[in-house]
mmCIF file of C-alpha atoms in Angstrom:
data_model
loop_
_atom_site.group_PDB
_atom_site.id
_atom_site.type_symbol
_atom_site.label_atom_id
_atom_site.label_comp_id
_atom_site.label_asym_id
_atom_site.label_seq_id
_atom_site.Cartn_x
_atom_site.Cartn_y
_atom_site.Cartn_z
ATOM 1 C CA MET A 1 -6.938 -18.819 -18.226
ATOM 2 C CA PRO A 2 -6.388 -18.000 -14.534
ATOM 3 C CA ASP A 3 -3.983 -20.277 -12.672
ATOM 4 C CA ALA A 4 -5.189 -22.499 -9.855
ATOM 5 C CA GLN A 5 -4.064 -19.976 -7.221
ATOM 6 C CA SER A 6 -6.699 -17.501 -8.284
ATOM 7 C CA PHE A 7 -9.570 -19.814 -7.414
ATOM 8 C CA LEU A 8 -11.358 -19.556 -4.125
ATOM 9 C CA ALA A 9 -11.051 -23.249 -3.421
ATOM 10 C CA ASP A 10 -9.623 -26.233 -5.216
ATOM 11 C CA GLU A 11 -12.717 -26.462 -7.424
ATOM 12 C CA PHE A 12 -13.803 -25.040 -10.741
ATOM 13 C CA ASN A 13 -17.305 -23.851 -10.060
ATOM 14 C CA ILE A 14 -19.621 -22.234 -12.603
ATOM 15 C CA CYS A 15 -23.342 -21.468 -12.805
ATOM 16 C CA GLY A 16 -25.405 -20.766 -15.906
ATOM 17 C CA VAL A 17 -28.185 -18.418 -14.786
ATOM 18 C CA LEU A 18 -31.213 -17.025 -16.565
ATOM 19 C CA VAL A 19 -32.101 -13.561 -15.264
ATOM 20 C CA GLN A 20 -35.586 -12.176 -15.841
ATOM 21 C CA THR A 21 -35.618 -8.389 -15.722
ATOM 22 C CA LYS A 22 -38.475 -5.966 -15.311
ATOM 23 C CA PRO A 23 -39.570 -4.481 -18.635
ATOM 24 C CA GLY A 24 -37.965 -1.131 -19.378
ATOM 25 C CA GLY A 25 -34.895 -1.132 -17.191
ATOM 26 C CA LEU A 26 -32.622 -3.576 -18.973
ATOM 27 C CA ASP A 27 -29.634 -1.243 -19.419
ATOM 28 C CA ASP A 28 -29.519 -0.350 -15.725
ATOM 29 C CA VAL A 29 -29.747 -4.014 -14.749
ATOM 30 C CA ILE A 30 -26.940 -4.919 -17.143
ATOM 31 C CA GLY A 31 -24.774 -2.202 -15.624
ATOM 32 C CA ALA A 32 -25.420 -3.380 -12.077
ATOM 33 C CA LEU A 33 -24.961 -7.054 -12.901
ATOM 34 C CA SER A 34 -21.681 -6.418 -14.735
ATOM 35 C CA ALA A 35 -20.249 -4.957 -11.532
ATOM 36 C CA LEU A 36 -20.761 -8.233 -9.645
ATOM 37 C CA PRO A 37 -17.641 -10.399 -9.158
ATOM 38 C CA GLY A 38 -17.281 -13.403 -11.475
ATOM 39 C CA LEU A 39 -20.448 -12.569 -13.400
ATOM 40 C CA GLU A 40 -20.439 -12.421 -17.182
ATOM 41 C CA ILE A 41 -23.384 -11.564 -19.450
ATOM 42 C CA HIS A 42 -23.431 -13.667 -22.626
ATOM 43 C CA GLU A 43 -26.738 -13.213 -24.416
ATOM 44 C CA ARG A 44 -29.899 -11.203 -24.147
ATOM 45 C CA ALA A 45 -33.330 -12.255 -25.294
ATOM 46 C CA GLY A 46 -35.886 -9.794 -26.559
ATOM 47 C CA ASP A 47 -38.226 -10.313 -23.621
ATOM 48 C CA GLY A 48 -35.845 -8.928 -20.992
ATOM 49 C CA GLN A 49 -34.048 -12.168 -20.194
ATOM 50 C CA LEU A 50 -30.280 -12.358 -19.770
ATOM 51 C CA VAL A 51 -28.048 -15.415 -20.081
ATOM 52 C CA VAL A 52 -25.241 -15.035 -17.550
ATOM 53 C CA THR A 53 -22.509 -17.172 -16.037
ATOM 54 C CA ILE A 54 -21.242 -16.797 -12.501
ATOM 55 C CA GLU A 55 -17.904 -18.233 -11.383
ATOM 56 C CA ASP A 56 -16.043 -18.305 -8.084
ATOM 57 C CA THR A 57 -13.461 -15.554 -7.834
ATOM 58 C CA ALA A 58 -10.520 -15.420 -5.430
ATOM 59 C CA THR A 59 -12.735 -13.722 -2.849
ATOM 60 C CA ASP A 60 -16.356 -14.363 -3.805
ATOM 61 C CA PRO A 61 -18.017 -17.750 -4.074
ATOM 62 C CA ALA A 62 -20.517 -18.075 -6.949
ATOM 63 C CA SER A 63 -23.319 -18.911 -4.512
ATOM 64 C CA GLU A 64 -22.880 -15.501 -2.808
ATOM 65 C CA THR A 65 -22.831 -13.668 -6.110
ATOM 66 C CA LEU A 66 -25.949 -15.515 -7.258
ATOM 67 C CA SER A 67 -27.714 -14.412 -4.077
ATOM 68 C CA ARG A 68 -26.705 -10.820 -4.792
ATOM 69 C CA VAL A 69 -28.320 -10.978 -8.260
ATOM 70 C CA PHE A 70 -31.736 -11.074 -6.572
ATOM 71 C CA GLY A 71 -30.985 -7.805 -4.806
ATOM 72 C CA VAL A 72 -30.298 -5.890 -8.046
ATOM 73 C CA ASP A 73 -33.037 -3.351 -8.805
ATOM 74 C CA GLY A 74 -35.091 -4.448 -11.803
ATOM 75 C CA VAL A 75 -34.339 -8.150 -11.416
ATOM 76 C CA LEU A 76 -37.593 -10.097 -11.121
ATOM 77 C CA ASN A 77 -36.076 -13.562 -10.953
ATOM 78 C CA ALA A 78 -32.870 -15.464 -11.467
ATOM 79 C CA SER A 79 -33.036 -19.166 -12.255
ATOM 80 C CA LEU A 80 -30.075 -21.472 -12.053
ATOM 81 C CA VAL A 81 -30.151 -23.575 -15.208
ATOM 82 C CA TYR A 82 -26.729 -25.204 -15.242
ATOM 83 C CA HIS A 83 -24.209 -25.866 -12.513
ATOM 84 C CA HIS A 84 -20.810 -27.458 -12.894
ATOM 85 C CA CYS A 85 -18.380 -28.101 -10.060
ATOM 86 C CA GLU A 86 -15.288 -30.194 -10.486
ATOM 87 C CA PRO A 87 -11.961 -30.536 -8.684
ATOM 88 C CA ILE A 88 -9.566 -28.048 -10.246
ATOM 89 C CA GLU A 89 -6.777 -30.588 -10.765
ATOM 90 C CA ASP A 90 -9.072 -32.571 -13.077
ATOM 91 C CA ILE A 91 -9.714 -29.457 -15.152
ATOM 92 C CA LEU A 92 -6.047 -28.461 -15.326
ATOM 93 C CA SER A 93 -4.878 -31.947 -16.246
ATOM 94 C CA GLU A 94 -7.256 -32.049 -19.194
ATOM 95 C CA ALA A 95 -6.739 -28.459 -20.317
ATOM 96 C CA MET B 1 -11.226 -25.982 -33.049
ATOM 97 C CA THR B 2 -9.189 -26.226 -29.882
ATOM 98 C CA MET B 3 -10.833 -25.364 -26.631
ATOM 99 C CA ASN B 4 -9.591 -26.028 -23.138
ATOM 100 C CA ARG B 5 -11.853 -27.875 -20.774
ATOM 101 C CA ARG B 6 -12.646 -24.823 -18.713
ATOM 102 C CA ASP B 7 -13.918 -22.871 -21.733
ATOM 103 C CA PHE B 8 -15.698 -25.974 -22.818
ATOM 104 C CA ILE B 9 -17.625 -26.230 -19.538
ATOM 105 C CA LYS B 10 -18.470 -22.553 -19.721
ATOM 106 C CA THR B 11 -19.831 -23.046 -23.226
ATOM 107 C CA ASN B 12 -22.043 -25.838 -21.878
ATOM 108 C CA ALA B 13 -23.342 -23.515 -19.145
ATOM 109 C CA VAL B 14 -24.145 -20.774 -21.659
ATOM 110 C CA ALA B 15 -25.728 -23.145 -24.183
ATOM 111 C CA ALA B 16 -27.967 -24.816 -21.605
ATOM 112 C CA THR B 17 -29.054 -21.486 -20.139
ATOM 113 C CA ALA B 18 -29.743 -19.960 -23.538
ATOM 114 C CA ALA B 19 -31.774 -23.026 -24.518
ATOM 115 C CA ALA B 20 -33.922 -22.638 -21.393
ATOM 116 C CA ALA B 21 -34.665 -19.083 -22.568
ATOM 117 C CA GLY B 22 -35.616 -20.380 -25.997
ATOM 118 C CA LEU B 23 -32.516 -18.822 -27.582
ATOM 119 C CA ALA B 24 -30.719 -20.762 -30.275
ATOM 120 C CA LEU B 25 -26.955 -20.270 -30.211
ATOM 121 C CA PRO B 26 -24.653 -20.409 -33.225
ATOM 122 C CA ALA B 27 -24.060 -24.014 -34.271
ATOM 123 C CA VAL B 28 -20.358 -23.947 -33.482
ATOM 124 C CA LYS B 29 -21.061 -23.362 -29.791
ATOM 125 C CA THR B 30 -23.662 -26.065 -29.415
ATOM 126 C CA ALA B 31 -21.562 -28.579 -31.367
ATOM 127 C CA ALA B 32 -18.693 -27.993 -28.963
ATOM 128 C CA ALA B 33 -21.003 -28.491 -26.023
ATOM 129 C CA ALA B 34 -22.162 -31.876 -27.220
ATOM 130 C CA GLN B 35 -18.845 -33.675 -26.762
ATOM 131 C CA ASP B 36 -17.811 -34.290 -23.184
ATOM 132 C CA GLY B 37 -17.043 -37.257 -20.941
ATOM 133 C CA ILE B 38 -20.130 -36.700 -18.813
ATOM 134 C CA ARG B 39 -22.938 -39.249 -18.519
ATOM 135 C CA TRP B 40 -26.334 -37.641 -17.997
ATOM 136 C CA ASP B 41 -29.181 -39.222 -16.004
ATOM 137 C CA LYS B 42 -32.493 -37.938 -14.703
ATOM 138 C CA GLY B 43 -33.389 -37.166 -11.106
ATOM 139 C CA VAL B 44 -35.676 -34.989 -9.026
ATOM 140 C CA CYS B 45 -34.551 -32.168 -6.758
ATOM 141 C CA ARG B 46 -35.090 -33.092 -3.092
ATOM 142 C CA PHE B 47 -34.794 -29.657 -1.514
ATOM 143 C CA CYS B 48 -38.498 -28.741 -1.486
ATOM 144 C CA GLY B 49 -41.820 -30.220 -2.520
ATOM 145 C CA THR B 50 -42.141 -28.502 -5.908
ATOM 146 C CA GLY B 51 -40.717 -31.535 -7.722
ATOM 147 C CA CYS B 52 -38.309 -30.042 -10.251
ATOM 148 C CA GLY B 53 -36.788 -32.444 -12.767
ATOM 149 C CA VAL B 54 -32.992 -32.353 -12.799
ATOM 150 C CA LEU B 55 -30.437 -33.783 -15.191
ATOM 151 C CA VAL B 56 -27.465 -35.165 -13.290
ATOM 152 C CA GLY B 57 -24.040 -35.295 -14.965
ATOM 153 C CA VAL B 58 -21.541 -37.884 -13.698
ATOM 154 C CA LYS B 59 -17.860 -38.063 -14.602
ATOM 155 C CA ASP B 60 -15.538 -40.718 -13.195
ATOM 156 C CA GLY B 61 -18.096 -41.700 -10.553
ATOM 157 C CA ARG B 62 -18.589 -38.151 -9.285
ATOM 158 C CA VAL B 63 -21.499 -35.777 -9.883
ATOM 159 C CA VAL B 64 -19.890 -32.788 -11.579
ATOM 160 C CA ALA B 65 -22.867 -31.069 -13.175
ATOM 161 C CA THR B 66 -26.588 -30.549 -12.727
ATOM 162 C CA GLN B 67 -29.071 -28.923 -15.036
ATOM 163 C CA GLY B 68 -32.782 -28.187 -14.954
ATOM 164 C CA ASP B 69 -34.500 -30.823 -17.101
ATOM 165 C CA PRO B 70 -35.903 -29.081 -20.210
ATOM 166 C CA ASP B 71 -38.483 -31.877 -20.583
ATOM 167 C CA ALA B 72 -39.772 -31.667 -17.000
ATOM 168 C CA PRO B 73 -43.291 -30.177 -17.012
ATOM 169 C CA VAL B 74 -42.814 -28.586 -13.567
ATOM 170 C CA ASN B 75 -39.659 -26.519 -14.022
ATOM 171 C CA LYS B 76 -39.203 -26.567 -17.814
ATOM 172 C CA GLY B 77 -35.399 -26.462 -17.705
ATOM 173 C CA LEU B 78 -34.993 -24.118 -14.760
ATOM 174 C CA ASN B 79 -33.690 -24.753 -11.259
ATOM 175 C CA CYS B 80 -33.677 -22.325 -8.371
ATOM 176 C CA ILE B 81 -30.750 -21.293 -6.216
ATOM 177 C CA LYS B 82 -31.161 -24.395 -4.061
ATOM 178 C CA GLY B 83 -30.182 -26.467 -7.092
ATOM 179 C CA TYR B 84 -26.676 -25.118 -6.614
ATOM 180 C CA PHE B 85 -26.186 -27.487 -3.726
ATOM 181 C CA LEU B 86 -27.533 -30.633 -5.394
ATOM 182 C CA SER B 87 -24.029 -31.796 -6.289
ATOM 183 C CA LYS B 88 -21.972 -29.731 -3.837
ATOM 184 C CA ILE B 89 -23.752 -31.049 -0.752
ATOM 185 C CA MET B 90 -22.532 -34.566 -1.448
ATOM 186 C CA TYR B 91 -18.882 -33.608 -1.358
ATOM 187 C CA GLY B 92 -18.799 -31.244 1.618
ATOM 188 C CA ARG B 93 -15.724 -31.938 3.737
ATOM 189 C CA ASP B 94 -17.761 -31.936 6.939
ATOM 190 C CA ARG B 95 -20.305 -34.426 5.642
ATOM 191 C CA LEU B 96 -20.963 -37.394 7.947
ATOM 192 C CA THR B 97 -20.009 -40.514 6.016
ATOM 193 C CA LYS B 98 -19.361 -43.024 8.808
ATOM 194 C CA PRO B 99 -21.540 -44.029 11.750
ATOM 195 C CA LEU B 100 -20.715 -42.391 15.075
ATOM 196 C CA LEU B 101 -21.444 -44.008 18.415
ATOM 197 C CA ARG B 102 -22.321 -41.905 21.419
ATOM 198 C CA GLY B 103 -20.358 -43.299 24.345
ATOM 199 C CA ARG B 104 -16.914 -44.050 25.660
ATOM 200 C CA ASN B 105 -14.386 -46.727 24.802
ATOM 201 C CA GLY B 106 -16.523 -48.192 22.014
ATOM 202 C CA LYS B 107 -19.503 -48.741 24.347
ATOM 203 C CA PHE B 108 -22.837 -46.961 24.026
ATOM 204 C CA ASP B 109 -23.493 -44.453 26.770
ATOM 205 C CA LYS B 110 -26.435 -42.068 26.526
ATOM 206 C CA ASN B 111 -25.026 -39.837 29.270
ATOM 207 C CA THR B 112 -22.130 -38.451 27.324
ATOM 208 C CA ASN B 113 -21.787 -36.176 24.338
ATOM 209 C CA GLU B 114 -18.671 -37.914 23.094
ATOM 210 C CA PHE B 115 -18.915 -39.601 19.711
ATOM 211 C CA SER B 116 -16.493 -41.953 18.039
ATOM 212 C CA GLU B 117 -16.392 -43.697 14.654
ATOM 213 C CA ILE B 118 -17.528 -47.307 14.476
ATOM 214 C CA GLY B 119 -18.132 -49.747 11.602
ATOM 215 C CA TRP B 120 -21.530 -50.216 9.921
ATOM 216 C CA ASP B 121 -21.942 -53.799 11.206
ATOM 217 C CA GLN B 122 -21.383 -52.695 14.773
ATOM 218 C CA ALA B 123 -23.740 -49.731 14.292
ATOM 219 C CA PHE B 124 -26.569 -51.918 13.022
ATOM 220 C CA ASP B 125 -25.977 -54.501 15.783
ATOM 221 C CA ILE B 126 -26.242 -51.840 18.474
ATOM 222 C CA MET B 127 -29.365 -50.297 16.888
ATOM 223 C CA ALA B 128 -31.057 -53.717 16.629
ATOM 224 C CA GLU B 129 -30.137 -54.562 20.213
ATOM 225 C CA LYS B 130 -31.601 -51.272 21.530
ATOM 226 C CA TRP B 131 -34.795 -51.568 19.468
ATOM 227 C CA LYS B 132 -35.340 -55.176 20.546
ATOM 228 C CA ALA B 133 -34.874 -54.234 24.182
ATOM 229 C CA ALA B 134 -37.381 -51.365 23.803
ATOM 230 C CA ILE B 135 -40.014 -53.474 22.043
ATOM 231 C CA ASP B 136 -39.941 -56.335 24.605
ATOM 232 C CA PRO B 137 -42.487 -58.887 23.241
ATOM 233 C CA GLU B 138 -43.546 -59.802 26.779
ATOM 234 C CA ASP B 139 -44.839 -56.280 27.302
ATOM 235 C CA PRO B 140 -48.150 -55.519 25.501
ATOM 236 C CA LYS B 141 -47.106 -51.887 25.205
ATOM 237 C CA GLY B 142 -43.651 -52.768 23.902
ATOM 238 C CA ALA B 143 -44.364 -51.835 20.287
ATOM 239 C CA THR B 144 -45.424 -48.346 21.315
ATOM 240 C CA ARG B 145 -41.917 -47.560 22.561
ATOM 241 C CA VAL B 146 -40.502 -47.266 19.065
ATOM 242 C CA GLY B 147 -41.554 -45.028 16.199
ATOM 243 C CA MET B 148 -40.494 -43.633 12.873
ATOM 244 C CA PHE B 149 -40.950 -40.229 11.275
ATOM 245 C CA GLY B 150 -40.870 -40.409 7.507
ATOM 246 C CA SER B 151 -39.814 -37.737 5.105
ATOM 247 C CA GLY B 152 -42.156 -35.976 2.718
ATOM 248 C CA GLN B 153 -39.410 -36.648 0.165
ATOM 249 C CA TRP B 154 -39.640 -40.410 0.563
ATOM 250 C CA THR B 155 -40.312 -42.184 -2.682
ATOM 251 C CA ILE B 156 -43.358 -44.475 -2.855
ATOM 252 C CA TRP B 157 -41.034 -47.451 -2.544
ATOM 253 C CA GLU B 158 -39.217 -46.069 0.476
ATOM 254 C CA GLY B 159 -42.527 -45.303 2.190
ATOM 255 C CA TYR B 160 -43.792 -48.807 1.389
ATOM 256 C CA ALA B 161 -40.661 -50.458 2.771
ATOM 257 C CA ALA B 162 -40.720 -48.333 5.921
ATOM 258 C CA SER B 163 -44.396 -49.077 6.467
ATOM 259 C CA LYS B 164 -43.842 -52.827 6.123
ATOM 260 C CA PHE B 165 -40.823 -52.659 8.397
ATOM 261 C CA MET B 166 -42.670 -50.840 11.179
ATOM 262 C CA LYS B 167 -46.104 -52.469 10.930
ATOM 263 C CA ALA B 168 -45.433 -56.002 9.706
ATOM 264 C CA GLY B 169 -41.908 -56.364 11.052
ATOM 265 C CA LEU B 170 -41.972 -54.587 14.395
ATOM 266 C CA ARG B 171 -45.783 -54.722 14.866
ATOM 267 C CA SER B 172 -45.840 -51.034 15.727
ATOM 268 C CA ASN B 173 -48.357 -48.509 14.517
ATOM 269 C CA ASN B 174 -46.018 -45.607 15.262
ATOM 270 C CA ILE B 175 -45.140 -44.469 11.762
ATOM 271 C CA ASP B 176 -46.129 -41.211 10.124
ATOM 272 C CA PRO B 177 -44.708 -39.021 7.411
ATOM 273 C CA ASN B 178 -43.981 -35.378 8.102
ATOM 274 C CA ALA B 179 -46.863 -34.656 5.704
ATOM 275 C CA ARG B 180 -49.229 -35.599 8.554
ATOM 276 C CA HIS B 181 -47.907 -32.781 10.692
ATOM 277 C CA CYS B 182 -47.513 -30.402 7.792
ATOM 278 C CA MET B 183 -51.013 -30.814 6.354
ATOM 279 C CA ALA B 184 -53.163 -31.580 9.400
ATOM 280 C CA SER B 185 -53.983 -27.958 10.127
ATOM 281 C CA ALA B 186 -54.339 -27.070 6.442
ATOM 282 C CA VAL B 187 -56.751 -29.956 5.827
ATOM 283 C CA GLY B 188 -58.858 -28.856 8.796
ATOM 284 C CA ALA B 189 -59.100 -25.362 7.326
ATOM 285 C CA PHE B 190 -59.789 -26.580 3.787
ATOM 286 C CA MET B 191 -62.618 -28.797 5.012
ATOM 287 C CA ARG B 192 -64.201 -25.924 6.906
ATOM 288 C CA ALA B 193 -63.804 -23.374 4.111
ATOM 289 C CA PHE B 194 -64.352 -25.438 0.960
ATOM 290 C CA GLY B 195 -65.697 -28.803 2.111
ATOM 291 C CA ILE B 196 -62.862 -30.676 0.475
ATOM 292 C CA ASP B 197 -59.402 -31.425 1.768
ATOM 293 C CA GLU B 198 -57.195 -30.554 -1.182
ATOM 294 C CA PRO B 199 -55.352 -27.342 -1.938
ATOM 295 C CA MET B 200 -57.073 -25.771 -4.955
ATOM 296 C CA GLY B 201 -55.319 -25.148 -8.227
ATOM 297 C CA CYS B 202 -52.593 -26.963 -10.108
ATOM 298 C CA TYR B 203 -49.340 -25.992 -11.799
ATOM 299 C CA ASP B 204 -50.994 -25.574 -15.211
ATOM 300 C CA ASP B 205 -53.065 -22.740 -13.746
ATOM 301 C CA LEU B 206 -49.882 -20.661 -13.679
ATOM 302 C CA GLU B 207 -50.149 -20.263 -17.458
ATOM 303 C CA HIS B 208 -53.956 -20.198 -17.668
ATOM 304 C CA ALA B 209 -54.948 -17.783 -14.893
ATOM 305 C CA ASP B 210 -55.619 -14.098 -15.555
ATOM 306 C CA VAL B 211 -55.370 -12.848 -11.984
ATOM 307 C CA PHE B 212 -53.027 -13.989 -9.225
ATOM 308 C CA VAL B 213 -53.557 -13.174 -5.560
ATOM 309 C CA LEU B 214 -50.593 -13.897 -3.326
ATOM 310 C CA TRP B 215 -51.735 -13.560 0.221
ATOM 311 C CA GLY B 216 -49.102 -14.335 2.794
ATOM 312 C CA ALA B 217 -47.210 -16.351 0.193
ATOM 313 C CA ASN B 218 -43.716 -15.152 -0.632
ATOM 314 C CA MET B 219 -43.429 -17.042 -3.902
ATOM 315 C CA ALA B 220 -40.428 -15.129 -5.218
ATOM 316 C CA GLU B 221 -38.262 -16.430 -2.422
ATOM 317 C CA MET B 222 -40.000 -19.610 -1.281
ATOM 318 C CA HIS B 223 -41.107 -21.124 -4.602
ATOM 319 C CA PRO B 224 -38.794 -19.518 -7.148
ATOM 320 C CA ILE B 225 -39.549 -21.952 -9.982
ATOM 321 C CA LEU B 226 -43.310 -21.533 -9.801
ATOM 322 C CA TRP B 227 -42.641 -17.798 -9.405
ATOM 323 C CA SER B 228 -40.692 -17.790 -12.671
ATOM 324 C CA ARG B 229 -43.719 -19.293 -14.403
ATOM 325 C CA LEU B 230 -46.046 -16.731 -12.815
ATOM 326 C CA THR B 231 -43.619 -13.942 -13.817
ATOM 327 C CA ASN B 232 -43.581 -15.187 -17.374
ATOM 328 C CA THR B 233 -47.383 -15.239 -17.542
ATOM 329 C CA ARG B 234 -47.664 -11.736 -16.074
ATOM 330 C CA LEU B 235 -45.150 -10.340 -18.582
ATOM 331 C CA THR B 236 -46.539 -12.064 -21.664
ATOM 332 C CA LYS B 237 -50.311 -12.281 -21.136
ATOM 333 C CA LYS B 238 -52.360 -9.198 -21.876
ATOM 334 C CA GLY B 239 -54.466 -8.072 -18.937
ATOM 335 C CA CYS B 240 -52.826 -10.382 -16.427
ATOM 336 C CA GLU B 241 -52.690 -8.933 -12.913
ATOM 337 C CA VAL B 242 -50.744 -9.799 -9.780
ATOM 338 C CA HIS B 243 -52.040 -8.745 -6.364
ATOM 339 C CA VAL B 244 -49.725 -9.186 -3.405
ATOM 340 C CA LEU B 245 -50.876 -8.994 0.204
ATOM 341 C CA SER B 246 -48.327 -9.191 2.952
ATOM 342 C CA THR B 247 -47.415 -7.797 6.325
ATOM 343 C CA PHE B 248 -44.109 -6.565 4.867
ATOM 344 C CA GLU B 249 -42.789 -5.641 1.432
ATOM 345 C CA ASN B 250 -41.270 -8.823 0.029
ATOM 346 C CA ARG B 251 -39.736 -9.539 -3.372
ATOM 347 C CA ASN B 252 -43.142 -10.305 -4.915
ATOM 348 C CA PHE B 253 -43.801 -6.571 -4.804
ATOM 349 C CA GLU B 254 -41.324 -6.049 -7.686
ATOM 350 C CA LEU B 255 -43.929 -7.579 -9.995
ATOM 351 C CA ALA B 256 -47.130 -6.580 -8.206
ATOM 352 C CA ASP B 257 -49.769 -4.501 -9.985
ATOM 353 C CA ASN B 258 -51.335 -4.024 -6.607
ATOM 354 C CA GLY B 259 -49.160 -4.434 -3.550
ATOM 355 C CA ILE B 260 -50.853 -4.143 -0.163
ATOM 356 C CA VAL B 261 -48.982 -4.074 3.120
ATOM 357 C CA PHE B 262 -51.253 -4.480 6.112
ATOM 358 C CA THR B 263 -50.788 -4.564 9.863
ATOM 359 C CA PRO B 264 -50.651 -8.108 11.248
ATOM 360 C CA GLN B 265 -53.961 -9.475 12.552
ATOM 361 C CA PRO B 266 -56.325 -6.897 11.042
ATOM 362 C CA ASP B 267 -60.041 -7.124 11.843
ATOM 363 C CA ALA B 268 -61.213 -7.021 8.234
ATOM 364 C CA PRO B 269 -59.565 -8.819 5.327
ATOM 365 C CA PRO B 270 -57.793 -5.979 3.500
ATOM 366 C CA ALA B 271 -58.217 -7.568 0.056
ATOM 367 C CA LEU B 272 -61.994 -7.537 0.336
ATOM 368 C CA HIS B 273 -61.848 -3.933 1.456
ATOM 369 C CA ASP B 274 -59.658 -3.071 -1.523
ATOM 370 C CA ALA B 275 -61.931 -4.835 -3.988
ATOM 371 C CA ALA B 276 -65.088 -3.158 -2.686
#
């Protein structure tokens, strides 16, 4: 687990995002998405959907990264399903 | 199984997102996600008029999580990028949380751009004093000197209260919602074209239609949730077509079977030309 210093702000911020890709180009999209900061691919559904999480990194807020997902070739849509944002001290104290 | 809270929250994010995609995760993950100190309530996103249902998670009196409501018929568990700010916007450090009075030395003065913090009681007293002075019951035109613009996001109850306040309380007719401005031109055009003043279609059409024509509507960026439903229909329904007409290549073109870029203000409607 990263220490508090590695977070952009004093918050733990994470988005669960469902990415709909264009049929046929899933591997390329996965490659491009994996290169984005704080983005992790967890599951893939048979119909070209990807379950990803996006977190703040030391330099890139999750909101910026989420915006960049739309610019990836082969991405038709990205829907935010889950968002959690909590002061980091609360997270660390309960860890 | 031990799991720190950060992993735990991440598991929640993955489980909720997978569920929205219709994916079932291994039981161990979902079981872990079920136990947390968050109380969940229902709300509606206020950032546009689509009306997406949102689940709001509160912990120790603070909104810490939001999630697209899987039971909401509009968004079916999805939110768009604007949903990111549903909780964050309430805790921005630059958010105005106390009334500010324009003026100097605690006295109202319209001719300065200086603002200073005052208490709520004082703020309401000053507002009431200024409104009363403007209305002036001795002047038959007094009630026309005040007015209220309502929000299209008002609830029925808020609109009702505002209406009573302005009309019954202040005896002024000067109240309108922004919907009046927003729809006045559209209603005029609908009446002329179709003889009825309602936009055609409803959300259920997004699953039932075979052909979509997006003309000057950038759904992918402006109405992402409805766009996700259209996308889903296009990708899963045999023979479904999407035609996009625009003066520039927008993100809808990624999905378009037939994308047409035309010069602004053409003489002939390009779609009709294309269909002929």
